Amino acid sequence: DTGVSQDPRHKITKRGQNVTFRCDPISEHNRLYWYRQTLGQGPEFLTYFQNEAQLEKSRLLSDRFSAERPKGSFSTLEIQRTEQGDSAMYLCASSLKSSGTGEQFFGPGTRLTVL
Amino acid sequence: GENVEQHPSTLSVQEGDSAVIKCTYSDSASNYFPWYKQELGKRPQLIIDIRSNVGEKKDQRIAVTLNKTAKHFSLHITETQPEDSAVYFCAASKDGANNLFFGTGTRLTVIP
């Protein structure tokens, strides 16, 4: 499968626990994005990387959230001290910056449930 | 920041009829407008996109129109089929910016 992959697909955790999600973009895609989607809503932008550099963060990304892309390939999104309001689908997308805005290809998402 | 509104939230059509979904955006600097289809439990998939240097784009049964002056764009699906049933999201972004601002989605149901 050469598409964007995410792991795990589902995560159930108790309030206050830390969780980490992984995203593997399409190989050679230099841009990687994280979005959050709640039921009945469109995806909301969280953060974006170009190669290993985190270039933009939404104000939705509180200090409990941290994202990394250490080698410019896969990325991780960590949520510390989870809250029930963090329950959502976390989507990763990747694109290839050539000229203009490249199409973003989405992964299947990680569904987080905080009890 | 950008604000994208999408209407209607739900749409039911008979198979073979046309469906139209409309979006408005607030930031006049936005110049890239993709449409994504998301089937239940699946990832969003790009079905068509348009840039602000054109007013209309077609791909088989799907077309998108853009009115920059009014800051609105629309998705048109002709000869709808049951497999077109899904949630459709419009989005907007600025060239050089990297985050997509999504609408709230339209649940399209095509009745056989």
CSV table of N, CA, C and O in Angstrom, one decimal, chain A residues 1 3-4 9 31 33 35 37 40-45 48 56 91 97 100-108, chain B residues 1 31-32 36 38 41-46 49 51 89 93-105:
chain,number,residue,atom,x,y,z
A,1,ASP,N,0.8,-1.2,0.0
A,1,ASP,CA,0.0,0.0,0.0
A,1,ASP,C,0.9,1.2,0.0
A,1,ASP,O,1.7,1.5,0.9
A,3,GLY,N,-0.2,4.4,0.0
A,3,GLY,CA,-0.9,5.6,0.5
A,3,GLY,C,-0.4,6.0,1.9
A,3,GLY,O,0.5,5.4,2.4
A,4,VAL,N,-1.0,7.0,2.4
A,4,VAL,CA,-0.7,7.5,3.8
A,4,VAL,C,-1.3,6.4,4.8
A,4,VAL,O,-2.4,6.0,4.7
A,9,ARG,N,-5.3,2.6,14.5
A,9,ARG,CA,-6.5,3.1,13.9
A,9,ARG,C,-7.5,3.5,14.9
A,9,ARG,O,-8.3,4.4,14.7
A,31,ARG,N,5.6,17.3,2.4
A,31,ARG,CA,4.8,18.0,3.3
A,31,ARG,C,3.9,17.0,4.1
A,31,ARG,O,3.4,16.1,3.5
A,33,TYR,N,0.7,17.0,7.2
A,33,TYR,CA,-0.3,17.8,7.9
A,33,TYR,C,-1.0,16.9,8.9
A,33,TYR,O,-1.3,15.7,8.7
A,35,TYR,N,-4.7,17.0,11.0
A,35,TYR,CA,-6.0,17.6,11.2
A,35,TYR,C,-6.8,16.8,12.3
A,35,TYR,O,-6.5,15.6,12.5
A,37,GLN,N,-10.8,15.8,13.3
A,37,GLN,CA,-12.2,15.8,12.8
A,37,GLN,C,-13.1,15.3,13.8
A,37,GLN,O,-13.0,14.2,14.3
A,40,GLY,N,-19.6,15.0,12.4
A,40,GLY,CA,-20.4,16.0,11.8
A,40,GLY,C,-19.7,17.3,11.3
A,40,GLY,O,-20.4,18.2,10.9
A,41,GLN,N,-18.4,17.3,11.5
A,41,GLN,CA,-17.7,18.5,11.1
A,41,GLN,C,-16.6,18.2,10.1
A,41,GLN,O,-16.2,17.0,9.9
A,42,GLY,N,-16.1,19.2,9.4
A,42,GLY,CA,-15.0,19.0,8.5
A,42,GLY,C,-13.7,19.0,9.3
A,42,GLY,O,-13.6,19.4,10.4
A,43,PRO,N,-12.7,18.4,8.7
A,43,PRO,CA,-11.3,18.4,9.3
A,43,PRO,C,-10.9,19.8,9.7
A,43,PRO,O,-11.1,20.8,8.9
A,44,GLU,N,-10.2,19.9,10.9
A,44,GLU,CA,-9.7,21.2,11.3
A,44,GLU,C,-8.2,21.1,11.3
A,44,GLU,O,-7.6,20.2,11.9
A,45,PHE,N,-7.5,22.1,10.8
A,45,PHE,CA,-6.0,22.0,10.7
A,45,PHE,C,-5.4,22.1,12.1
A,45,PHE,O,-5.8,23.0,12.9
A,48,TYR,N,1.5,21.6,10.5
A,48,TYR,CA,2.1,21.2,9.2
A,48,TYR,C,3.6,21.2,9.2
A,48,TYR,O,4.2,22.0,9.9
A,56,GLU,N,3.9,25.6,10.8
A,56,GLU,CA,2.7,26.2,11.1
A,56,GLU,C,2.0,25.4,12.2
A,56,GLU,O,1.9,24.2,12.1
A,91,LEU,N,-6.6,13.0,11.7
A,91,LEU,CA,-6.2,12.7,10.3
A,91,LEU,C,-4.8,13.2,10.0
A,91,LEU,O,-4.5,14.4,10.3
A,97,LYS,N,5.2,19.3,-2.6
A,97,LYS,CA,5.3,20.7,-2.9
A,97,LYS,C,6.1,20.8,-4.2
A,97,LYS,O,7.2,20.5,-4.3
A,100,GLY,N,2.8,25.7,-6.6
A,100,GLY,CA,1.4,25.9,-6.2
A,100,GLY,C,1.1,24.9,-5.0
A,100,GLY,O,1.9,24.3,-4.5
A,101,THR,N,-0.2,24.9,-4.8
A,101,THR,CA,-0.6,24.0,-3.7
A,101,THR,C,-0.8,22.6,-4.2
A,101,THR,O,-1.6,22.4,-5.1
A,102,GLY,N,-0.1,21.6,-3.6
A,102,GLY,CA,-0.2,20.2,-4.0
A,102,GLY,C,-1.4,19.6,-3.4
A,102,GLY,O,-1.9,19.9,-2.3
A,103,GLU,N,-2.0,18.6,-4.1
A,103,GLU,CA,-3.1,17.8,-3.5
A,103,GLU,C,-2.7,17.2,-2.2
A,103,GLU,O,-1.6,16.6,-2.1
A,104,GLN,N,-3.5,17.2,-1.2
A,104,GLN,CA,-3.3,16.6,0.0
A,104,GLN,C,-4.0,15.2,0.0
A,104,GLN,O,-5.2,15.1,-0.2
A,105,PHE,N,-3.2,14.2,0.3
A,105,PHE,CA,-3.7,12.8,0.4
A,105,PHE,C,-3.9,12.4,1.9
A,105,PHE,O,-2.9,12.5,2.6
A,106,PHE,N,-5.0,12.0,2.2
A,106,PHE,CA,-5.3,11.7,3.6
A,106,PHE,C,-5.1,10.3,4.0
A,106,PHE,O,-5.3,9.4,3.2
A,107,GLY,N,-4.7,10.0,5.2
A,107,GLY,CA,-4.7,8.7,5.8
A,107,GLY,C,-6.0,8.3,6.3
A,107,GLY,O,-7.0,9.1,6.3
A,108,PRO,N,-6.1,7.1,6.8
A,108,PRO,CA,-7.4,6.6,7.3
A,108,PRO,C,-7.8,7.1,8.7
A,108,PRO,O,-9.0,7.0,9.1
B,1,GLY,N,-8.8,34.8,10.2
B,1,GLY,CA,-8.6,33.6,9.3
B,1,GLY,C,-9.7,33.4,8.4
B,1,GLY,O,-10.8,34.0,8.4
B,31,ASN,N,-7.1,31.0,-3.0
B,31,ASN,CA,-7.1,30.8,-4.4
B,31,ASN,C,-7.1,29.4,-4.8
B,31,ASN,O,-6.8,29.0,-6.0
B,32,TYR,N,-7.3,28.5,-3.9
B,32,TYR,CA,-7.3,27.0,-4.2
B,32,TYR,C,-8.5,26.4,-3.5
B,32,TYR,O,-8.6,26.6,-2.3
B,36,TYR,N,-13.6,17.3,-1.4
B,36,TYR,CA,-13.3,16.0,-0.9
B,36,TYR,C,-14.6,15.2,-0.7
B,36,TYR,O,-15.6,15.7,-0.2
B,38,GLN,N,-16.0,11.9,1.4
B,38,GLN,CA,-15.7,11.0,2.5
B,38,GLN,C,-16.8,10.0,2.7
B,38,GLN,O,-17.9,10.4,3.1
B,41,GLY,N,-16.7,6.0,7.4
B,41,GLY,CA,-15.6,5.3,8.0
B,41,GLY,C,-14.3,5.3,7.1
B,41,GLY,O,-13.3,4.6,7.4
B,42,LYS,N,-14.3,6.1,6.1
B,42,LYS,CA,-13.2,6.1,5.2
B,42,LYS,C,-12.5,7.5,5.2
B,42,LYS,O,-13.0,8.4,5.8
B,43,ARG,N,-11.4,7.6,4.6
B,43,ARG,CA,-10.6,8.8,4.6
B,43,ARG,C,-11.2,9.8,3.5
B,43,ARG,O,-11.8,9.3,2.5
B,44,PRO,N,-11.0,11.1,3.7
B,44,PRO,CA,-11.4,12.0,2.7
B,44,PRO,C,-10.6,11.8,1.4
B,44,PRO,O,-9.4,11.6,1.5
B,45,GLN,N,-11.2,11.9,0.3
B,45,GLN,CA,-10.5,11.7,-1.0
B,45,GLN,C,-10.9,12.9,-1.9
B,45,GLN,O,-12.1,13.2,-2.1
B,46,LEU,N,-9.8,13.5,-2.5
B,46,LEU,CA,-10.0,14.6,-3.4
B,46,LEU,C,-10.8,14.1,-4.7
B,46,LEU,O,-10.4,13.1,-5.3
B,49,ASP,N,-10.7,19.8,-7.9
B,49,ASP,CA,-10.2,21.1,-7.3
B,49,ASP,C,-10.2,22.2,-8.4
B,49,ASP,O,-10.2,21.9,-9.6
B,51,ARG,N,-8.6,26.3,-9.2
B,51,ARG,CA,-7.8,27.4,-8.7
B,51,ARG,C,-8.4,28.7,-9.2
B,51,ARG,O,-9.2,28.7,-10.2
B,89,PHE,N,-17.1,17.6,1.3
B,89,PHE,CA,-16.5,18.7,2.0
B,89,PHE,C,-15.9,19.6,1.0
B,89,PHE,O,-15.1,19.2,0.1
B,93,SER,N,-7.9,27.4,0.5
B,93,SER,CA,-6.6,27.8,1.1
B,93,SER,C,-5.9,28.8,0.2
B,93,SER,O,-6.4,29.0,-1.0
B,94,LYS,N,-4.9,29.4,0.7
B,94,LYS,CA,-4.1,30.3,0.0
B,94,LYS,C,-2.8,29.7,-0.6
B,94,LYS,O,-2.2,28.9,0.1
B,95,ASP,N,-2.5,29.9,-1.8
B,95,ASP,CA,-1.3,29.4,-2.5
B,95,ASP,C,-0.2,29.8,-1.6
B,95,ASP,O,0.0,31.0,-1.3
B,96,GLY,N,0.7,28.9,-1.3
B,96,GLY,CA,1.8,29.2,-0.4
B,96,GLY,C,1.5,29.0,1.1
B,96,GLY,O,2.4,28.7,1.8
B,97,ALA,N,0.2,29.1,1.4
B,97,ALA,CA,-0.2,28.6,2.8
B,97,ALA,C,-0.5,27.1,2.6
B,97,ALA,O,-0.6,26.6,1.5
B,98,ASN,N,-0.6,26.5,3.7
B,98,ASN,CA,-0.6,25.0,3.6
B,98,ASN,C,-1.8,24.4,4.4
B,98,ASN,O,-1.9,23.2,4.3
B,99,ASN,N,-2.5,25.1,5.1
B,99,ASN,CA,-3.6,24.5,5.7
B,99,ASN,C,-4.9,24.7,4.9
B,99,ASN,O,-5.1,25.8,4.4
B,100,LEU,N,-5.7,23.7,4.8
B,100,LEU,CA,-7.0,23.7,4.2
B,100,LEU,C,-8.0,24.1,5.2
B,100,LEU,O,-8.0,23.5,6.3
B,101,PHE,N,-8.9,25.0,4.9
B,101,PHE,CA,-10.0,25.4,5.8
B,101,PHE,C,-11.2,24.7,5.2
B,101,PHE,O,-11.6,24.9,4.0
B,102,PHE,N,-11.8,23.8,5.9
B,102,PHE,CA,-12.9,22.9,5.4
B,102,PHE,C,-14.3,23.5,5.8
B,102,PHE,O,-14.5,24.1,6.8
B,103,GLY,N,-15.3,23.3,4.9
B,103,GLY,CA,-16.7,23.5,5.3
B,103,GLY,C,-17.1,22.4,6.2
B,103,GLY,O,-16.4,21.4,6.5
B,104,THR,N,-18.4,22.5,6.7
B,104,THR,CA,-18.9,21.5,7.6
B,104,THR,C,-19.5,20.3,7.0
B,104,THR,O,-19.9,19.3,7.7
B,105,GLY,N,-19.5,20.2,5.7
B,105,GLY,CA,-19.9,19.0,5.0
B,105,GLY,C,-21.3,18.9,4.6
B,105,GLY,O,-22.2,19.6,5.2
